[in-house]
PDB file of C-alpha atoms in Angstrom:
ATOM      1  CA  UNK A  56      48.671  -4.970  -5.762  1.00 48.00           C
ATOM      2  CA  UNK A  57      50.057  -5.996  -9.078  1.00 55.00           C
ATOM      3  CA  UNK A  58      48.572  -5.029 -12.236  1.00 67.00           C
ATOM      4  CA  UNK A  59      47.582  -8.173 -14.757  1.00 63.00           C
ATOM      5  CA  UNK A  60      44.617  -8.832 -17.411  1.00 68.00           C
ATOM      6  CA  UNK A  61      42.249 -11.780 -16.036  1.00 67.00           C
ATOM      7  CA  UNK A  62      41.707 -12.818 -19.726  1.00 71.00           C
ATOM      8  CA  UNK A  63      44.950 -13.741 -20.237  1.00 70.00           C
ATOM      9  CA  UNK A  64      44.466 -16.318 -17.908  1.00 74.00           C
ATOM     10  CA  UNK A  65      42.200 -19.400 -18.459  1.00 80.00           C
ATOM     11  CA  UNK A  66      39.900 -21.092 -16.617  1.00 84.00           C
ATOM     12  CA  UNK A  67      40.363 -24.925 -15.549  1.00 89.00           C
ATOM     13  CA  UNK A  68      37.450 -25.896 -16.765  1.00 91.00           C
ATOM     14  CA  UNK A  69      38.583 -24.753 -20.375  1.00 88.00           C
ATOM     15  CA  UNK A  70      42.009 -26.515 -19.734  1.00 90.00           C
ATOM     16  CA  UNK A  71      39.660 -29.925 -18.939  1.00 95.00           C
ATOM     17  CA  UNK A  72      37.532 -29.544 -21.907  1.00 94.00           C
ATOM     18  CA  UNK A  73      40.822 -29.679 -23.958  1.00 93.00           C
ATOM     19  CA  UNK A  74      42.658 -32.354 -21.836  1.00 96.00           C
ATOM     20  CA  UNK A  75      39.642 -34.532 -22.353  1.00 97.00           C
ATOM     21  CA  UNK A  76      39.469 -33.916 -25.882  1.00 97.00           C
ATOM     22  CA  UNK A  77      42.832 -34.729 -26.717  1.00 96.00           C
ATOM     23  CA  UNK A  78      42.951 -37.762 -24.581  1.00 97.00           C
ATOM     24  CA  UNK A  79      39.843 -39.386 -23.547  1.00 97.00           C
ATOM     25  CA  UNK A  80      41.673 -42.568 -22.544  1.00 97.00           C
ATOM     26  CA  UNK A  81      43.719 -39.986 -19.733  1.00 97.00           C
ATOM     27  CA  UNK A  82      43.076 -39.984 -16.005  1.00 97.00           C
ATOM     28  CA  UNK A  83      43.037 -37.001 -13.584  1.00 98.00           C
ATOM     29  CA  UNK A  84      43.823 -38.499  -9.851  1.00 98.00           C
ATOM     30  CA  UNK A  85      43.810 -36.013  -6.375  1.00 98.00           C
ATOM     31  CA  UNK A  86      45.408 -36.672  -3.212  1.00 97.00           C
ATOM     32  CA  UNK A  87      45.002 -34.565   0.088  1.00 97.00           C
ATOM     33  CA  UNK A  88      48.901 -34.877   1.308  1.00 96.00           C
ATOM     34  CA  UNK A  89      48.228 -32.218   4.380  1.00 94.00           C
ATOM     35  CA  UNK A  90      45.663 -30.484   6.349  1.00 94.00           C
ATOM     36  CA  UNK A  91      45.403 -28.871   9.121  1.00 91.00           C
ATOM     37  CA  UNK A  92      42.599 -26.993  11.364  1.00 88.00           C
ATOM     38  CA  UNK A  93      42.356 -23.995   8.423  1.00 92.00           C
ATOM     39  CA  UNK A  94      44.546 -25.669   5.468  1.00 94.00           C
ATOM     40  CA  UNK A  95      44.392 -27.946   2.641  1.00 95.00           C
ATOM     41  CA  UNK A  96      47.177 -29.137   0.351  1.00 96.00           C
ATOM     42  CA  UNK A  97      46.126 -30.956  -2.317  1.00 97.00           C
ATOM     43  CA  UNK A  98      48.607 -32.975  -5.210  1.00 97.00           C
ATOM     44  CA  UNK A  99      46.750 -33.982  -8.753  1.00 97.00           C
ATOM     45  CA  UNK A 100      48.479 -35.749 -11.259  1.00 98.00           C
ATOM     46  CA  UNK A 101      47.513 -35.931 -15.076  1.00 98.00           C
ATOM     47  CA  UNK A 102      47.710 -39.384 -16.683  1.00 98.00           C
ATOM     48  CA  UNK A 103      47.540 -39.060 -20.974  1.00 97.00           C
ATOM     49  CA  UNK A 104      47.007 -42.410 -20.583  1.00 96.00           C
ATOM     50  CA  UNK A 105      44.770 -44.212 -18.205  1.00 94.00           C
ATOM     51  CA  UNK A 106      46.760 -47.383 -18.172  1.00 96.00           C
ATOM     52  CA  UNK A 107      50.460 -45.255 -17.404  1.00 95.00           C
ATOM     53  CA  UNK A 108      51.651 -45.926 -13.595  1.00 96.00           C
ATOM     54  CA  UNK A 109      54.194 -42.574 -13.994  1.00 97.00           C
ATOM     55  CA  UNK A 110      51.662 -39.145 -14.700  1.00 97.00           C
ATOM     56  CA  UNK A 111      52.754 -36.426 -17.252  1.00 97.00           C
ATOM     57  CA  UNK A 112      52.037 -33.652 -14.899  1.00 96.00           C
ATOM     58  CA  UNK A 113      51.454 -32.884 -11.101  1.00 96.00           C
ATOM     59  CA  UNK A 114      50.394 -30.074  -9.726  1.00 94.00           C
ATOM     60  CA  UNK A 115      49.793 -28.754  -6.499  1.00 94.00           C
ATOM     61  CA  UNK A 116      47.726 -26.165  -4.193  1.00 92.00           C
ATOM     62  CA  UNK A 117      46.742 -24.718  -0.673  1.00 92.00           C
ATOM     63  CA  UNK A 118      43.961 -23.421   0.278  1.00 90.00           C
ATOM     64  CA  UNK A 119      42.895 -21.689   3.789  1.00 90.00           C
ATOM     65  CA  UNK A 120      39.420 -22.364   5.217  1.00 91.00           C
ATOM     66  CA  UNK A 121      37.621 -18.536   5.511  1.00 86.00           C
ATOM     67  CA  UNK A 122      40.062 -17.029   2.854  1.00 80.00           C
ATOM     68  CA  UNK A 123      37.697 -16.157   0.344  1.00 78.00           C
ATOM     69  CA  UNK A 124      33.656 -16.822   0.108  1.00 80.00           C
ATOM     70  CA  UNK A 125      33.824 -20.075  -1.384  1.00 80.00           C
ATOM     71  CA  UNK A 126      36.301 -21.219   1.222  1.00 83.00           C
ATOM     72  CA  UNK A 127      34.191 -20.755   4.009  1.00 86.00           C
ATOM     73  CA  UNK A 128      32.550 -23.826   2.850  1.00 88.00           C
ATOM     74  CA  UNK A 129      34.347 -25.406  -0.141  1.00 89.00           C
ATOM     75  CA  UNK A 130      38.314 -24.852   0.609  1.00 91.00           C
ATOM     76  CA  UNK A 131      39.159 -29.022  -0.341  1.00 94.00           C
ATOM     77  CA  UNK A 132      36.997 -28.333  -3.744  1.00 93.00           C
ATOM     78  CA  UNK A 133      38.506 -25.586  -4.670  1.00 90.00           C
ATOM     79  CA  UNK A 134      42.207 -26.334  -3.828  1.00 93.00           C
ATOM     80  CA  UNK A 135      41.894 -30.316  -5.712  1.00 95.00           C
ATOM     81  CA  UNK A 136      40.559 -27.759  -8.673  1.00 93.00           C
ATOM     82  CA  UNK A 137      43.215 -25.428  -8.520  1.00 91.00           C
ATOM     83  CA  UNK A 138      45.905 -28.245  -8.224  1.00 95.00           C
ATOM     84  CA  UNK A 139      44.054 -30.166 -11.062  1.00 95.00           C
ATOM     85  CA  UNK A 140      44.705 -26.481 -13.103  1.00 92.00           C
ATOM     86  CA  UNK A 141      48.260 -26.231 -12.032  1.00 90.00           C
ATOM     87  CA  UNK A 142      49.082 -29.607 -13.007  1.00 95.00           C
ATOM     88  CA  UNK A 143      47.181 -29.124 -16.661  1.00 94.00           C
ATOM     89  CA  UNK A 144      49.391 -26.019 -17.181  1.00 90.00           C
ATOM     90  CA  UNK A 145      52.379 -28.359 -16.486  1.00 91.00           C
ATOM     91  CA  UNK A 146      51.874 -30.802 -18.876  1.00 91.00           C
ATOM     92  CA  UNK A 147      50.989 -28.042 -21.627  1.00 88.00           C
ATOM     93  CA  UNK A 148      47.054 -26.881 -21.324  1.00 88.00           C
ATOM     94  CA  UNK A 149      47.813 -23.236 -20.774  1.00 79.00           C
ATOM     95  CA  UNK A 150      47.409 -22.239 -24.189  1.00 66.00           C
ATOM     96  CA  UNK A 151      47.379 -18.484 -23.420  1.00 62.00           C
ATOM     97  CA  UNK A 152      50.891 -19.027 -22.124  1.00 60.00           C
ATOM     98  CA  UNK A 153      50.325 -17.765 -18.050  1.00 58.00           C
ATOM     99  CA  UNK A 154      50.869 -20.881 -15.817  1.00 57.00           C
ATOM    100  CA  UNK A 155      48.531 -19.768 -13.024  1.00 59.00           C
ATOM    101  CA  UNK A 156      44.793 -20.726 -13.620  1.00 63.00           C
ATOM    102  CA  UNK A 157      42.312 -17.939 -13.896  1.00 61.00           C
ATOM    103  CA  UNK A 158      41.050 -19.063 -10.749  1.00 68.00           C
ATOM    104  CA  UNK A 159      44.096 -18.572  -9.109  1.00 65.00           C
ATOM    105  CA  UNK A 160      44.494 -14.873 -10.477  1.00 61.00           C
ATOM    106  CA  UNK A 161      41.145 -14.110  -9.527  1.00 63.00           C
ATOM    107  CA  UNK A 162      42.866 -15.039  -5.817  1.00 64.00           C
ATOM    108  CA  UNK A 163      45.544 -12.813  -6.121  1.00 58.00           C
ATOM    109  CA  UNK A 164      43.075  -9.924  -7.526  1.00 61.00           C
ATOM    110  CA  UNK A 165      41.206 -10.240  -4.141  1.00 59.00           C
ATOM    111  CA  UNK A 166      44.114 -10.021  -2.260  1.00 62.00           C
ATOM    112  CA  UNK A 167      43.895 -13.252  -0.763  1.00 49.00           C
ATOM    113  CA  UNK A 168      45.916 -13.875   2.177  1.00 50.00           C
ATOM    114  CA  UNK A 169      49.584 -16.274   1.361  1.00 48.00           C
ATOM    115  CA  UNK A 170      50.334 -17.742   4.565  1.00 50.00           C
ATOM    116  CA  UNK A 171      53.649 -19.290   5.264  1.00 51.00           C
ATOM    117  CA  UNK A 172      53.663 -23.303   5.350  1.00 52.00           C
ATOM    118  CA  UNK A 173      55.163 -24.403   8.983  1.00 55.00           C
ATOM    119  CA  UNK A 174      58.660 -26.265   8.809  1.00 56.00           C
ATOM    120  CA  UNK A 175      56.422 -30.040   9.050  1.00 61.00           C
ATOM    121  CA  UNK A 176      54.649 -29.100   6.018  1.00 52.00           C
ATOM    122  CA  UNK A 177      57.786 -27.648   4.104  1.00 49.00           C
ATOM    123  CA  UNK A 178      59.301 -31.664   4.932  1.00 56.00           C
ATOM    124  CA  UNK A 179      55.906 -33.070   3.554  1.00 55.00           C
ATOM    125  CA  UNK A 180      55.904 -31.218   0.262  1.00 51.00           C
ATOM    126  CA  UNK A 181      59.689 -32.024   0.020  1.00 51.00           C
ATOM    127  CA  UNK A 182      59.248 -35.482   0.611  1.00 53.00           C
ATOM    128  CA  UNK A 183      56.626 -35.780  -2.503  1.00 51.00           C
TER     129      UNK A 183
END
């Protein structure tokens, strides 16, 4: 298992508090673009300005039903947070410099499963 420091990482919550901050007129919008039986994909896109049609940032995540605790009964929450964290790091909220949300290290640090997307689900994502 790789070796990394969890408090280099920060949480989404602290990348909202600043994304709100800065721009209080922004917009955070989620989309569930696939599921499946055990699956969620999840897009978010960060708006610095409410009124904008084009976002600054998108992010996306999966999560697997079961995977972890949480996702035996909260997989869609967690994966809309973790894409709302990814696209906040794209648009310039990861202050600490690491990309991945804390939440998403604390994944890897469990050793959370990474199953491979089926070749309809690669075509979805590519047609985004």
């Amino acid at each position: 298992m790789p070796k990394f420091n969890l408090d280099e990482y920060e949480t989404v919550e602290d990348r909202l508090v600043k994304f709100w901050a800065q721009h209080p007129e922004g917009r955070i919008e989620s989309d569930l673009i696939a599921y499946g039986d055990n699956q969620f994909i999840v897009k978010s896109m960060i708006y610095f300005d409410a009124a904008s049609e084009k976002p600054t940032a998108t992010g996306l995540a999966e999560e697997m039903v079961g995977a972890s605790p949480v996702n035996k009964t909260s997989a869609l929450e967690n994966c809309e947070t973790s894409a709302i964290g990814r696209a906040l790091a794209n648009c310039g909220y990861a202050a600490k410099g690491k990309r991945p949300s804390r939440e998403e290290m604390e994944k890897v640090q469990r050793g959370a499963p990474a199953p491979a997307l089926t070749k309809e689900e690669v075509d979805t994502l590519d047609a985004l």
